[in-house]
Amino acid sequence: MAASPLPPAGGVCRRVLLGTSLAAAAAGRAGAQALQPGAAAAGPGLYQIAREKGLTFGAAVQAGLLASDASYAAAYEREAGLLVPEFEGKWATLQPREGEFDFAQLDAIVQWGLARGRATRGHALVWHESFPQWAVAAVAEGAPRARAVMAAHIARVLSTTRLRIRDWDVVNEAVADPPGSDTPQPEGELRNTPLLRALGPSYIETAFRMAREQDATLRLVLNDYGLEEDTPWAEEKRRRLLVLVRGLVQRKVPLDAVGIQAHLQIVRPFSRPVFRDFVRALRAEGLAVLVTELDIREGNGIPEDYVARDRLVAERAAAFTEAALEGGVRTFLTWGLVDRYSWLVSEPGVARQDGKLHRGLPLDWEFSRKEMWRAMAQAFAAA
Ligand code: XIL
């Protein structure tokens, strides 16, 4: 990952904590400690505060950084009760060439977690990105070949990981973006992917059935983005996802849960009741709902100073987490944990265009807990 220039640490401010429970008090104490940039955090981690309420908190992690950056590893040890590989479980990493599988990086994460009593969830078996060129070419050869390629990948990955990973994103980002986005796909409600072109819409249920065939008790998750905010665009995306989910449930496809990515943007409106009711609508289909990739992007017009920026991020984190909890979400993962290593900083498509660096994760550049951490800790403690 490209190193970004080191911004001044800080962006923390004192805030009166209203929580009354022990955990909330602990969260407050830990927050005060974090006033020193880089200060060792004291008090329970986010996952411990969550666990007191029967909730799970975890974060996306990178195997390379766990091995190379001791502060990074310590932050995960402190805060994350559940791990998800940021790219080590994706197709291009696991099967870069047909029939050649490489589980080393994924295994490094799983082993690191096992040594500390932390589970790892899987992400993602079928996704149009990280789908290597050989696979694009292979599935274009026709339906039988496409089925065989998908079956072989799912079978090999799940049989290899079955004793250690009990929860997988089986299909990621299957719903097409409504018109009005950068990549509109007006031709259908499902994303136009190589597998959709080869197998039609049924590629989704085929993937779930293949996964279930491999493993009778694995939790099978459909994961997607753009579902959270109070805009006509997101409303349409929610509608499309609900249509897809209800169809799968009706056809008795083995689907256990929906993952809501939650790559939020503070410049977009958010409505607690709208989001809460969407979570409830999914749960009414008999499914669990997970927040799988929470992070918060800033946009134009965001103030200069860290204190104000961090407060805006924290306010959105609080509103979102509370609404999700009200809807019945029990598992929360952030996409990364530390601003320094966030894809919001490293990925050109999502990074700020003005050269400033996003601050959209619970820990700042120097691994200190910041306002977003405290917002989530308080929401968990008050659950
Ligand atoms: C992102 C990673 O964070 C990046 O490092 C990588 O280059 C691209 O993928 N939705 C997902 C994740 O489901 O897999 C994506 O992760 C972020 C968006």
mmCIF file of C-alpha atoms and ligand atoms in Angstrom:
data_model
loop_
_atom_site.group_PDB
_atom_site.id
_atom_site.type_symbol
_atom_site.label_atom_id
_atom_site.label_comp_id
_atom_site.label_asym_id
_atom_site.label_seq_id
_atom_site.Cartn_x
_atom_site.Cartn_y
_atom_site.Cartn_z
ATOM 1 C CA MET A 1 0.000 0.000 0.000
ATOM 2 C CA ALA A 2 1.382 3.413 -0.886
ATOM 3 C CA ALA A 3 2.455 5.401 2.145
ATOM 4 C CA SER A 4 0.699 8.715 2.496
ATOM 5 C CA PRO A 5 2.328 11.754 4.057
ATOM 6 C CA LEU A 6 1.902 11.744 7.779
ATOM 7 C CA PRO A 7 -0.715 14.271 8.854
ATOM 8 C CA PRO A 8 -0.478 15.883 12.246
ATOM 9 C CA ALA A 9 -2.046 13.657 14.850
ATOM 10 C CA GLY A 10 -4.916 14.906 16.861
ATOM 11 C CA GLY A 11 -8.509 15.554 16.116
ATOM 12 C CA VAL A 12 -9.627 14.394 19.479
ATOM 13 C CA CYS A 13 -11.711 16.443 21.802
ATOM 14 C CA ARG A 14 -13.255 16.035 25.168
ATOM 15 C CA ARG A 15 -16.922 15.289 25.190
ATOM 16 C CA VAL A 16 -19.295 14.790 28.056
ATOM 17 C CA LEU A 17 -20.291 11.179 28.163
ATOM 18 C CA LEU A 18 -23.847 10.529 29.121
ATOM 19 C CA GLY A 19 -23.763 6.747 29.308
ATOM 20 C CA THR A 20 -24.598 5.369 32.693
ATOM 21 C CA SER A 21 -23.433 1.774 32.488
ATOM 22 C CA LEU A 22 -20.009 0.609 33.568
ATOM 23 C CA ALA A 23 -19.038 -0.037 30.000
ATOM 24 C CA ALA A 24 -19.974 3.474 29.000
ATOM 25 C CA ALA A 25 -17.897 4.844 31.832
ATOM 26 C CA ALA A 26 -15.002 2.670 30.714
ATOM 27 C CA ALA A 27 -15.433 3.924 27.175
ATOM 28 C CA GLY A 28 -15.250 7.469 28.498
ATOM 29 C CA ARG A 29 -12.089 6.776 30.462
ATOM 30 C CA ALA A 30 -10.441 5.188 27.471
ATOM 31 C CA GLY A 31 -11.495 8.162 25.370
ATOM 32 C CA ALA A 32 -9.796 10.574 27.755
ATOM 33 C CA GLN A 33 -6.609 8.515 27.531
ATOM 34 C CA ALA A 34 -6.656 8.844 23.786
ATOM 35 C CA LEU A 35 -6.233 12.605 24.091
ATOM 36 C CA GLN A 36 -2.500 12.021 23.793
ATOM 37 C CA PRO A 37 -1.663 11.124 20.207
ATOM 38 C CA GLY A 38 -0.416 7.576 20.110
ATOM 39 C CA ALA A 39 -1.142 7.084 23.787
ATOM 40 C CA ALA A 40 -1.637 3.506 24.784
ATOM 41 C CA ALA A 41 -5.367 2.990 25.078
ATOM 42 C CA ALA A 42 -6.564 1.898 28.453
ATOM 43 C CA GLY A 43 -9.820 0.228 29.304
ATOM 44 C CA PRO A 44 -11.771 -2.344 27.393
ATOM 45 C CA GLY A 45 -11.657 -2.518 23.617
ATOM 46 C CA LEU A 46 -14.657 -1.996 21.351
ATOM 47 C CA TYR A 47 -15.216 -5.717 21.021
ATOM 48 C CA GLN A 48 -15.312 -6.134 24.799
ATOM 49 C CA ILE A 49 -17.793 -3.294 25.208
ATOM 50 C CA ALA A 50 -19.905 -4.870 22.458
ATOM 51 C CA ARG A 51 -19.619 -8.338 23.952
ATOM 52 C CA GLU A 52 -21.051 -7.153 27.283
ATOM 53 C CA LYS A 53 -24.283 -6.580 25.378
ATOM 54 C CA GLY A 54 -24.132 -9.776 23.360
ATOM 55 C CA LEU A 55 -22.896 -7.885 20.300
ATOM 56 C CA THR A 56 -19.909 -8.574 18.088
ATOM 57 C CA PHE A 57 -17.455 -5.954 16.890
ATOM 58 C CA GLY A 58 -14.694 -6.656 14.407
ATOM 59 C CA ALA A 59 -12.763 -5.141 11.531
ATOM 60 C CA ALA A 60 -11.244 -5.866 8.138
ATOM 61 C CA VAL A 61 -7.580 -6.698 8.471
ATOM 62 C CA GLN A 62 -4.544 -7.101 6.208
ATOM 63 C CA ALA A 63 -2.226 -10.059 6.745
ATOM 64 C CA GLY A 64 0.860 -8.122 5.620
ATOM 65 C CA LEU A 65 0.317 -5.376 8.187
ATOM 66 C CA LEU A 66 -0.389 -7.827 11.017
ATOM 67 C CA ALA A 67 3.072 -9.236 10.338
ATOM 68 C CA SER A 68 4.934 -5.981 9.729
ATOM 69 C CA ASP A 69 3.447 -3.317 12.015
ATOM 70 C CA ALA A 70 3.358 -4.108 15.731
ATOM 71 C CA SER A 71 1.168 -1.081 16.537
ATOM 72 C CA TYR A 72 -1.351 -2.246 13.971
ATOM 73 C CA ALA A 73 -1.424 -5.765 15.391
ATOM 74 C CA ALA A 74 -1.779 -4.382 18.913
ATOM 75 C CA ALA A 75 -4.708 -2.227 17.832
ATOM 76 C CA TYR A 76 -6.507 -5.267 16.428
ATOM 77 C CA GLU A 77 -5.731 -7.274 19.516
ATOM 78 C CA ARG A 78 -7.240 -4.508 21.627
ATOM 79 C CA GLU A 79 -10.320 -3.685 19.590
ATOM 80 C CA ALA A 80 -11.399 -6.424 17.177
ATOM 81 C CA GLY A 81 -13.273 -9.516 18.294
ATOM 82 C CA LEU A 82 -13.873 -10.680 14.724
ATOM 83 C CA LEU A 83 -11.637 -10.431 11.671
ATOM 84 C CA VAL A 84 -12.408 -10.276 7.979
ATOM 85 C CA PRO A 85 -9.651 -10.338 5.361
ATOM 86 C CA GLU A 86 -9.536 -7.098 3.374
ATOM 87 C CA PHE A 87 -8.447 -8.948 0.204
ATOM 88 C CA GLU A 88 -6.895 -12.264 1.278
ATOM 89 C CA GLY A 89 -10.186 -14.151 0.807
ATOM 90 C CA LYS A 90 -10.967 -12.786 -2.635
ATOM 91 C CA TRP A 91 -10.881 -14.867 -5.779
ATOM 92 C CA ALA A 92 -7.788 -13.290 -7.347
ATOM 93 C CA THR A 93 -5.783 -13.940 -4.185
ATOM 94 C CA LEU A 94 -7.022 -17.479 -3.560
ATOM 95 C CA GLN A 95 -7.008 -18.727 -7.156
ATOM 96 C CA PRO A 96 -4.814 -16.406 -9.244
ATOM 97 C CA ARG A 97 -4.472 -19.030 -11.997
ATOM 98 C CA GLU A 98 -6.955 -21.763 -12.775
ATOM 99 C CA GLY A 99 -6.532 -24.680 -10.410
ATOM 100 C CA GLU A 100 -3.665 -22.999 -8.492
ATOM 101 C CA PHE A 101 -4.843 -22.087 -5.022
ATOM 102 C CA ASP A 102 -2.922 -20.083 -2.460
ATOM 103 C CA PHE A 103 -4.323 -19.890 1.066
ATOM 104 C CA ALA A 104 -1.163 -18.569 2.753
ATOM 105 C CA GLN A 105 -2.320 -15.005 3.383
ATOM 106 C CA LEU A 106 -5.806 -15.994 4.456
ATOM 107 C CA ASP A 107 -4.360 -18.631 6.706
ATOM 108 C CA ALA A 108 -2.041 -16.086 8.325
ATOM 109 C CA ILE A 109 -5.064 -14.030 9.389
ATOM 110 C CA VAL A 110 -7.007 -17.048 10.594
ATOM 111 C CA GLN A 111 -4.025 -18.307 12.627
ATOM 112 C CA TRP A 112 -3.368 -14.896 14.142
ATOM 113 C CA GLY A 113 -7.002 -14.783 15.220
ATOM 114 C CA LEU A 114 -7.073 -18.343 16.542
ATOM 115 C CA ALA A 115 -4.076 -17.633 18.768
ATOM 116 C CA ARG A 116 -6.072 -14.798 20.351
ATOM 117 C CA GLY A 117 -9.522 -16.351 20.404
ATOM 118 C CA ARG A 118 -10.821 -14.222 17.508
ATOM 119 C CA ALA A 119 -12.914 -15.712 14.741
ATOM 120 C CA THR A 120 -12.441 -14.835 11.067
ATOM 121 C CA ARG A 121 -15.314 -14.451 8.608
ATOM 122 C CA GLY A 122 -14.896 -14.986 4.887
ATOM 123 C CA HIS A 123 -15.095 -12.338 2.153
ATOM 124 C CA ALA A 124 -15.950 -12.908 -0.709
ATOM 125 C CA LEU A 125 -16.544 -16.040 -2.803
ATOM 126 C CA VAL A 126 -18.267 -14.523 -5.831
ATOM 127 C CA TRP A 127 -17.642 -10.883 -6.769
ATOM 128 C CA HIS A 128 -17.264 -9.137 -10.111
ATOM 129 C CA GLU A 129 -14.098 -7.440 -8.799
ATOM 130 C CA SER A 130 -10.988 -9.379 -7.895
ATOM 131 C CA PHE A 131 -12.219 -11.847 -10.502
ATOM 132 C CA PRO A 132 -9.053 -12.646 -12.439
ATOM 133 C CA GLN A 133 -8.770 -12.340 -16.181
ATOM 134 C CA TRP A 134 -8.485 -16.105 -16.645
ATOM 135 C CA ALA A 135 -11.856 -16.520 -14.906
ATOM 136 C CA VAL A 136 -13.487 -13.780 -16.981
ATOM 137 C CA ALA A 137 -12.300 -15.579 -20.121
ATOM 138 C CA ALA A 138 -13.299 -19.014 -18.840
ATOM 139 C CA VAL A 139 -16.871 -18.127 -17.888
ATOM 140 C CA ALA A 140 -17.306 -16.397 -21.261
ATOM 141 C CA GLU A 141 -16.895 -19.810 -22.891
ATOM 142 C CA GLY A 142 -20.460 -20.690 -21.953
ATOM 143 C CA ALA A 143 -22.778 -21.808 -19.199
ATOM 144 C CA PRO A 144 -21.380 -25.294 -18.503
ATOM 145 C CA ARG A 145 -17.832 -23.953 -18.195
ATOM 146 C CA ALA A 146 -19.013 -21.027 -16.036
ATOM 147 C CA ARG A 147 -20.814 -23.388 -13.670
ATOM 148 C CA ALA A 148 -17.773 -25.625 -13.429
ATOM 149 C CA VAL A 149 -15.419 -22.724 -12.699
ATOM 150 C CA MET A 150 -17.696 -21.360 -9.978
ATOM 151 C CA ALA A 151 -18.277 -24.820 -8.487
ATOM 152 C CA ALA A 152 -14.564 -25.583 -8.373
ATOM 153 C CA HIS A 153 -13.716 -22.309 -6.635
ATOM 154 C CA ILE A 154 -16.476 -22.569 -4.043
ATOM 155 C CA ALA A 155 -15.744 -26.231 -3.353
ATOM 156 C CA ARG A 156 -12.025 -25.768 -2.913
ATOM 157 C CA VAL A 157 -12.271 -22.647 -0.776
ATOM 158 C CA LEU A 158 -15.005 -23.912 1.511
ATOM 159 C CA SER A 159 -13.536 -27.376 1.952
ATOM 160 C CA THR A 160 -10.185 -25.820 2.852
ATOM 161 C CA THR A 161 -11.546 -23.258 5.317
ATOM 162 C CA ARG A 162 -14.517 -25.157 6.783
ATOM 163 C CA LEU A 163 -13.000 -25.911 10.167
ATOM 164 C CA ARG A 164 -11.922 -22.309 10.739
ATOM 165 C CA ILE A 165 -14.300 -19.974 8.936
ATOM 166 C CA ARG A 166 -17.992 -20.404 9.694
ATOM 167 C CA ASP A 167 -19.402 -17.355 7.956
ATOM 168 C CA TRP A 168 -18.848 -16.313 4.315
ATOM 169 C CA ASP A 169 -19.978 -13.554 1.994
ATOM 170 C CA VAL A 170 -21.073 -15.878 -0.801
ATOM 171 C CA VAL A 171 -22.102 -13.222 -3.314
ATOM 172 C CA ASN A 172 -20.896 -9.637 -3.070
ATOM 173 C CA GLU A 173 -22.472 -6.604 -4.778
ATOM 174 C CA ALA A 174 -24.999 -8.434 -6.957
ATOM 175 C CA VAL A 175 -27.455 -5.550 -7.181
ATOM 176 C CA ALA A 176 -26.942 -3.024 -9.982
ATOM 177 C CA ASP A 177 -26.498 0.633 -9.164
ATOM 178 C CA PRO A 178 -29.587 2.635 -10.086
ATOM 179 C CA PRO A 179 -29.197 5.371 -12.700
ATOM 180 C CA GLY A 180 -27.549 8.502 -11.411
ATOM 181 C CA SER A 181 -24.370 6.871 -10.192
ATOM 182 C CA ASP A 182 -20.946 6.854 -11.804
ATOM 183 C CA THR A 183 -21.601 3.397 -13.180
ATOM 184 C CA PRO A 184 -25.309 3.262 -13.989
ATOM 185 C CA GLN A 185 -26.613 -0.030 -15.275
ATOM 186 C CA PRO A 186 -30.066 0.865 -16.532
ATOM 187 C CA GLU A 187 -30.510 -2.462 -18.269
ATOM 188 C CA GLY A 188 -31.424 -4.433 -15.160
ATOM 189 C CA GLU A 189 -31.716 -4.621 -11.434
ATOM 190 C CA LEU A 190 -28.856 -7.055 -11.113
ATOM 191 C CA ARG A 191 -25.283 -6.057 -11.824
ATOM 192 C CA ASN A 192 -24.059 -7.030 -15.246
ATOM 193 C CA THR A 193 -21.142 -9.317 -14.368
ATOM 194 C CA PRO A 194 -19.279 -12.067 -16.228
ATOM 195 C CA LEU A 195 -21.208 -14.710 -14.275
ATOM 196 C CA LEU A 196 -24.553 -13.033 -14.909
ATOM 197 C CA ARG A 197 -23.789 -12.940 -18.622
ATOM 198 C CA ALA A 198 -22.858 -16.619 -18.599
ATOM 199 C CA LEU A 199 -25.570 -18.036 -16.336
ATOM 200 C CA GLY A 200 -28.266 -15.390 -16.103
ATOM 201 C CA PRO A 201 -29.667 -14.097 -12.805
ATOM 202 C CA SER A 202 -29.703 -17.620 -11.399
ATOM 203 C CA TYR A 203 -25.923 -17.471 -10.896
ATOM 204 C CA ILE A 204 -26.691 -15.975 -7.481
ATOM 205 C CA GLU A 205 -28.834 -18.808 -6.222
ATOM 206 C CA THR A 206 -26.512 -21.321 -7.834
ATOM 207 C CA ALA A 207 -23.614 -19.920 -5.802
ATOM 208 C CA PHE A 208 -25.597 -20.202 -2.565
ATOM 209 C CA ARG A 209 -26.708 -23.754 -3.355
ATOM 210 C CA MET A 210 -23.141 -24.755 -4.177
ATOM 211 C CA ALA A 211 -21.953 -23.281 -0.880
ATOM 212 C CA ARG A 212 -24.643 -25.094 1.074
ATOM 213 C CA GLU A 213 -23.787 -28.362 -0.649
ATOM 214 C CA GLN A 214 -20.246 -27.982 0.658
ATOM 215 C CA ASP A 215 -21.243 -27.140 4.188
ATOM 216 C CA ALA A 216 -24.592 -27.692 5.868
ATOM 217 C CA THR A 217 -24.116 -25.212 8.735
ATOM 218 C CA LEU A 218 -21.952 -22.443 7.331
ATOM 219 C CA ARG A 219 -23.589 -19.003 7.558
ATOM 220 C CA LEU A 220 -24.187 -17.860 3.977
ATOM 221 C CA VAL A 221 -24.326 -14.112 3.442
ATOM 222 C CA LEU A 222 -25.388 -11.832 0.595
ATOM 223 C CA ASN A 223 -23.371 -8.606 0.903
ATOM 224 C CA ASP A 224 -24.010 -5.237 -0.764
ATOM 225 C CA TYR A 225 -23.522 -1.472 -0.600
ATOM 226 C CA GLY A 226 -25.438 1.748 -1.189
ATOM 227 C CA LEU A 227 -28.319 0.656 1.040
ATOM 228 C CA GLU A 228 -28.004 2.981 3.986
ATOM 229 C CA GLU A 229 -28.734 6.567 3.134
ATOM 230 C CA ASP A 230 -31.911 8.600 2.808
ATOM 231 C CA THR A 231 -31.765 9.403 -0.897
ATOM 232 C CA PRO A 232 -33.966 8.298 -3.807
ATOM 233 C CA TRP A 233 -30.941 6.444 -5.181
ATOM 234 C CA ALA A 234 -30.456 4.405 -2.021
ATOM 235 C CA GLU A 235 -34.208 3.870 -1.751
ATOM 236 C CA GLU A 236 -34.139 2.277 -5.197
ATOM 237 C CA LYS A 237 -31.109 0.187 -4.298
ATOM 238 C CA ARG A 238 -32.898 -1.042 -1.143
ATOM 239 C CA ARG A 239 -35.939 -1.909 -3.207
ATOM 240 C CA ARG A 240 -33.829 -3.901 -5.659
ATOM 241 C CA LEU A 241 -32.078 -5.759 -2.867
ATOM 242 C CA LEU A 242 -35.385 -6.594 -1.172
ATOM 243 C CA VAL A 243 -36.788 -7.923 -4.467
ATOM 244 C CA LEU A 244 -33.711 -10.119 -4.860
ATOM 245 C CA VAL A 245 -33.774 -11.324 -1.248
ATOM 246 C CA ARG A 246 -37.492 -12.083 -1.250
ATOM 247 C CA GLY A 247 -37.115 -14.063 -4.462
ATOM 248 C CA LEU A 248 -34.278 -16.103 -2.966
ATOM 249 C CA VAL A 249 -36.233 -16.758 0.225
ATOM 250 C CA GLN A 250 -39.321 -17.733 -1.755
ATOM 251 C CA ARG A 251 -37.335 -20.217 -3.787
ATOM 252 C CA LYS A 252 -35.840 -21.629 -0.588
ATOM 253 C CA VAL A 253 -32.313 -20.678 -1.552
ATOM 254 C CA PRO A 254 -29.995 -21.316 1.407
ATOM 255 C CA LEU A 255 -29.406 -17.699 2.433
ATOM 256 C CA ASP A 256 -28.835 -16.943 6.122
ATOM 257 C CA ALA A 257 -27.961 -13.293 6.334
ATOM 258 C CA VAL A 258 -27.602 -10.010 4.509
ATOM 259 C CA GLY A 259 -24.439 -7.971 4.937
ATOM 260 C CA ILE A 260 -24.811 -4.217 4.703
ATOM 261 C CA GLN A 261 -21.452 -2.739 3.782
ATOM 262 C CA ALA A 262 -22.107 0.757 5.142
ATOM 263 C CA HIS A 263 -19.489 2.794 3.311
ATOM 264 C CA LEU A 264 -21.195 5.977 4.454
ATOM 265 C CA GLN A 265 -20.745 9.576 3.338
ATOM 266 C CA ILE A 266 -21.525 12.379 5.732
ATOM 267 C CA VAL A 267 -22.659 14.717 2.986
ATOM 268 C CA ARG A 268 -25.572 12.393 2.225
ATOM 269 C CA PRO A 269 -28.733 12.473 4.329
ATOM 270 C CA PHE A 270 -29.354 9.651 6.753
ATOM 271 C CA SER A 271 -32.657 8.754 8.376
ATOM 272 C CA ARG A 272 -32.665 6.515 11.410
ATOM 273 C CA PRO A 273 -36.242 5.248 10.954
ATOM 274 C CA VAL A 274 -35.768 4.598 7.248
ATOM 275 C CA PHE A 275 -32.641 2.549 7.834
ATOM 276 C CA ARG A 276 -34.024 0.801 10.921
ATOM 277 C CA ASP A 277 -37.137 -0.219 9.002
ATOM 278 C CA PHE A 278 -35.045 -1.563 6.143
ATOM 279 C CA VAL A 279 -33.114 -3.780 8.563
ATOM 280 C CA ARG A 280 -36.423 -4.924 10.019
ATOM 281 C CA ALA A 281 -37.777 -5.716 6.562
ATOM 282 C CA LEU A 282 -34.794 -7.978 5.936
ATOM 283 C CA ARG A 283 -35.162 -9.642 9.320
ATOM 284 C CA ALA A 284 -38.851 -10.215 8.610
ATOM 285 C CA GLU A 285 -37.639 -12.560 5.849
ATOM 286 C CA GLY A 286 -36.035 -14.690 8.549
ATOM 287 C CA LEU A 287 -32.520 -13.414 7.908
ATOM 288 C CA ALA A 288 -29.823 -12.039 10.154
ATOM 289 C CA VAL A 289 -28.435 -8.637 9.190
ATOM 290 C CA LEU A 290 -24.772 -7.711 9.636
ATOM 291 C CA VAL A 291 -22.975 -4.422 9.182
ATOM 292 C CA THR A 292 -19.913 -5.643 7.332
ATOM 293 C CA GLU A 293 -17.744 -2.735 6.143
ATOM 294 C CA LEU A 294 -18.524 0.449 8.042
ATOM 295 C CA ASP A 295 -16.455 3.531 7.300
ATOM 296 C CA ILE A 296 -17.368 7.162 6.810
ATOM 297 C CA ARG A 297 -16.261 9.402 3.968
ATOM 298 C CA GLU A 298 -16.155 13.162 4.047
ATOM 299 C CA GLY A 299 -17.140 15.278 1.094
ATOM 300 C CA ASN A 300 -16.862 18.803 -0.216
ATOM 301 C CA GLY A 301 -17.627 21.544 2.233
ATOM 302 C CA ILE A 302 -16.282 19.655 5.205
ATOM 303 C CA PRO A 303 -14.527 21.949 7.688
ATOM 304 C CA GLU A 304 -10.765 22.169 7.900
ATOM 305 C CA ASP A 305 -9.991 21.299 11.480
ATOM 306 C CA TYR A 306 -9.800 17.792 12.827
ATOM 307 C CA VAL A 307 -12.032 18.428 15.812
ATOM 308 C CA ALA A 308 -14.991 19.476 13.683
ATOM 309 C CA ARG A 309 -14.367 16.763 11.083
ATOM 310 C CA ASP A 310 -14.067 14.034 13.650
ATOM 311 C CA ARG A 311 -17.228 15.187 15.357
ATOM 312 C CA LEU A 312 -19.194 14.992 12.095
ATOM 313 C CA VAL A 313 -17.886 11.489 11.445
ATOM 314 C CA ALA A 314 -18.745 10.475 14.997
ATOM 315 C CA GLU A 315 -22.256 11.886 14.779
ATOM 316 C CA ARG A 316 -22.939 9.817 11.689
ATOM 317 C CA ALA A 317 -21.377 6.749 13.291
ATOM 318 C CA ALA A 318 -23.616 7.178 16.331
ATOM 319 C CA ALA A 319 -26.803 7.688 14.321
ATOM 320 C CA PHE A 320 -26.036 4.760 12.047
ATOM 321 C CA THR A 321 -24.990 2.357 14.798
ATOM 322 C CA GLU A 322 -28.008 3.193 16.931
ATOM 323 C CA ALA A 323 -30.412 2.749 14.026
ATOM 324 C CA ALA A 324 -28.793 -0.559 13.098
ATOM 325 C CA LEU A 325 -29.061 -1.772 16.685
ATOM 326 C CA GLU A 326 -32.723 -0.748 16.802
ATOM 327 C CA GLY A 327 -33.314 -2.693 13.622
ATOM 328 C CA GLY A 328 -31.726 -5.774 15.160
ATOM 329 C CA VAL A 329 -28.135 -5.837 13.880
ATOM 330 C CA ARG A 330 -25.889 -7.741 16.321
ATOM 331 C CA THR A 331 -22.605 -7.795 14.408
ATOM 332 C CA PHE A 332 -20.624 -4.748 13.314
ATOM 333 C CA LEU A 333 -17.392 -4.655 11.358
ATOM 334 C CA THR A 334 -15.514 -1.577 10.229
ATOM 335 C CA TRP A 335 -13.545 -1.706 6.961
ATOM 336 C CA GLY A 336 -10.153 -1.378 8.570
ATOM 337 C CA LEU A 337 -9.623 0.048 12.027
ATOM 338 C CA VAL A 338 -6.944 2.714 11.632
ATOM 339 C CA ASP A 339 -7.138 5.766 9.335
ATOM 340 C CA ARG A 340 -3.499 5.289 8.321
ATOM 341 C CA TYR A 341 -4.319 2.057 6.500
ATOM 342 C CA SER A 342 -7.860 2.783 5.326
ATOM 343 C CA TRP A 343 -8.793 2.201 1.689
ATOM 344 C CA LEU A 344 -10.400 5.659 2.026
ATOM 345 C CA VAL A 345 -6.854 6.978 1.984
ATOM 346 C CA SER A 346 -5.138 4.568 -0.417
ATOM 347 C CA GLU A 347 -7.771 3.956 -3.104
ATOM 348 C CA PRO A 348 -7.917 6.798 -5.660
ATOM 349 C CA GLY A 349 -11.611 6.214 -6.382
ATOM 350 C CA VAL A 350 -12.679 6.857 -2.798
ATOM 351 C CA ALA A 351 -9.902 9.131 -1.483
ATOM 352 C CA ARG A 352 -10.586 12.830 -1.042
ATOM 353 C CA GLN A 353 -9.875 14.741 -4.242
ATOM 354 C CA ASP A 354 -8.416 17.770 -2.449
ATOM 355 C CA GLY A 355 -5.393 15.925 -1.099
ATOM 356 C CA LYS A 356 -6.738 15.788 2.445
ATOM 357 C CA LEU A 357 -6.988 12.399 4.106
ATOM 358 C CA HIS A 358 -10.231 10.824 5.220
ATOM 359 C CA ARG A 359 -10.653 10.126 8.929
ATOM 360 C CA GLY A 360 -13.422 7.570 8.683
ATOM 361 C CA LEU A 361 -12.403 4.785 11.082
ATOM 362 C CA PRO A 362 -12.443 4.382 14.893
ATOM 363 C CA LEU A 363 -8.671 4.877 15.350
ATOM 364 C CA ASP A 364 -6.707 7.816 13.989
ATOM 365 C CA TRP A 365 -3.448 7.866 12.043
ATOM 366 C CA GLU A 366 -1.493 7.266 15.251
ATOM 367 C CA PHE A 367 -3.697 4.363 16.408
ATOM 368 C CA SER A 368 -5.464 6.470 19.033
ATOM 369 C CA ARG A 369 -9.144 6.130 19.736
ATOM 370 C CA LYS A 370 -11.048 9.088 18.408
ATOM 371 C CA GLU A 371 -14.582 10.425 18.460
ATOM 372 C CA MET A 372 -15.885 7.715 16.150
ATOM 373 C CA TRP A 373 -14.538 5.082 18.546
ATOM 374 C CA ARG A 374 -16.324 6.731 21.434
ATOM 375 C CA ALA A 375 -19.568 7.071 19.442
ATOM 376 C CA MET A 376 -19.590 3.349 18.701
ATOM 377 C CA ALA A 377 -18.560 2.414 22.231
ATOM 378 C CA GLN A 378 -21.408 4.479 23.642
ATOM 379 C CA ALA A 379 -23.934 3.048 21.201
ATOM 380 C CA PHE A 380 -22.863 -0.496 22.105
ATOM 381 C CA ALA A 381 -22.851 0.246 25.825
ATOM 382 C CA ALA A 382 -26.330 1.742 25.638
ATOM 383 C CA ALA A 383 -27.750 -1.144 23.571
HETATM 384 C C1 XIL B 1 -11.548 -3.011 -1.208
HETATM 385 C C2 XIL B 1 -10.223 -3.015 -0.457
HETATM 386 O O1 XIL B 1 -10.356 -2.310 0.736
HETATM 387 C C3 XIL B 1 -9.173 -2.426 -1.321
HETATM 388 O O2 XIL B 1 -7.927 -2.481 -0.676
HETATM 389 C C4 XIL B 1 -9.137 -3.157 -2.645
HETATM 390 O O3 XIL B 1 -8.250 -2.564 -3.489
HETATM 391 C C5 XIL B 1 -10.478 -3.135 -3.311
HETATM 392 O O4 XIL B 1 -11.434 -3.676 -2.427
HETATM 393 N N1 XIL B 1 -16.589 -3.346 -0.987
HETATM 394 C C6 XIL B 1 -16.069 -4.587 -0.690
HETATM 395 C C7 XIL B 1 -14.648 -4.698 -0.345
HETATM 396 O O5 XIL B 1 -16.812 -5.556 -0.612
HETATM 397 O O6 XIL B 1 -14.108 -5.928 -0.729
HETATM 398 C C8 XIL B 1 -13.841 -3.579 -0.938
HETATM 399 O O7 XIL B 1 -12.510 -3.681 -0.453
HETATM 400 C C9 XIL B 1 -14.446 -2.250 -0.585
HETATM 401 C C10 XIL B 1 -15.829 -2.146 -1.144
#
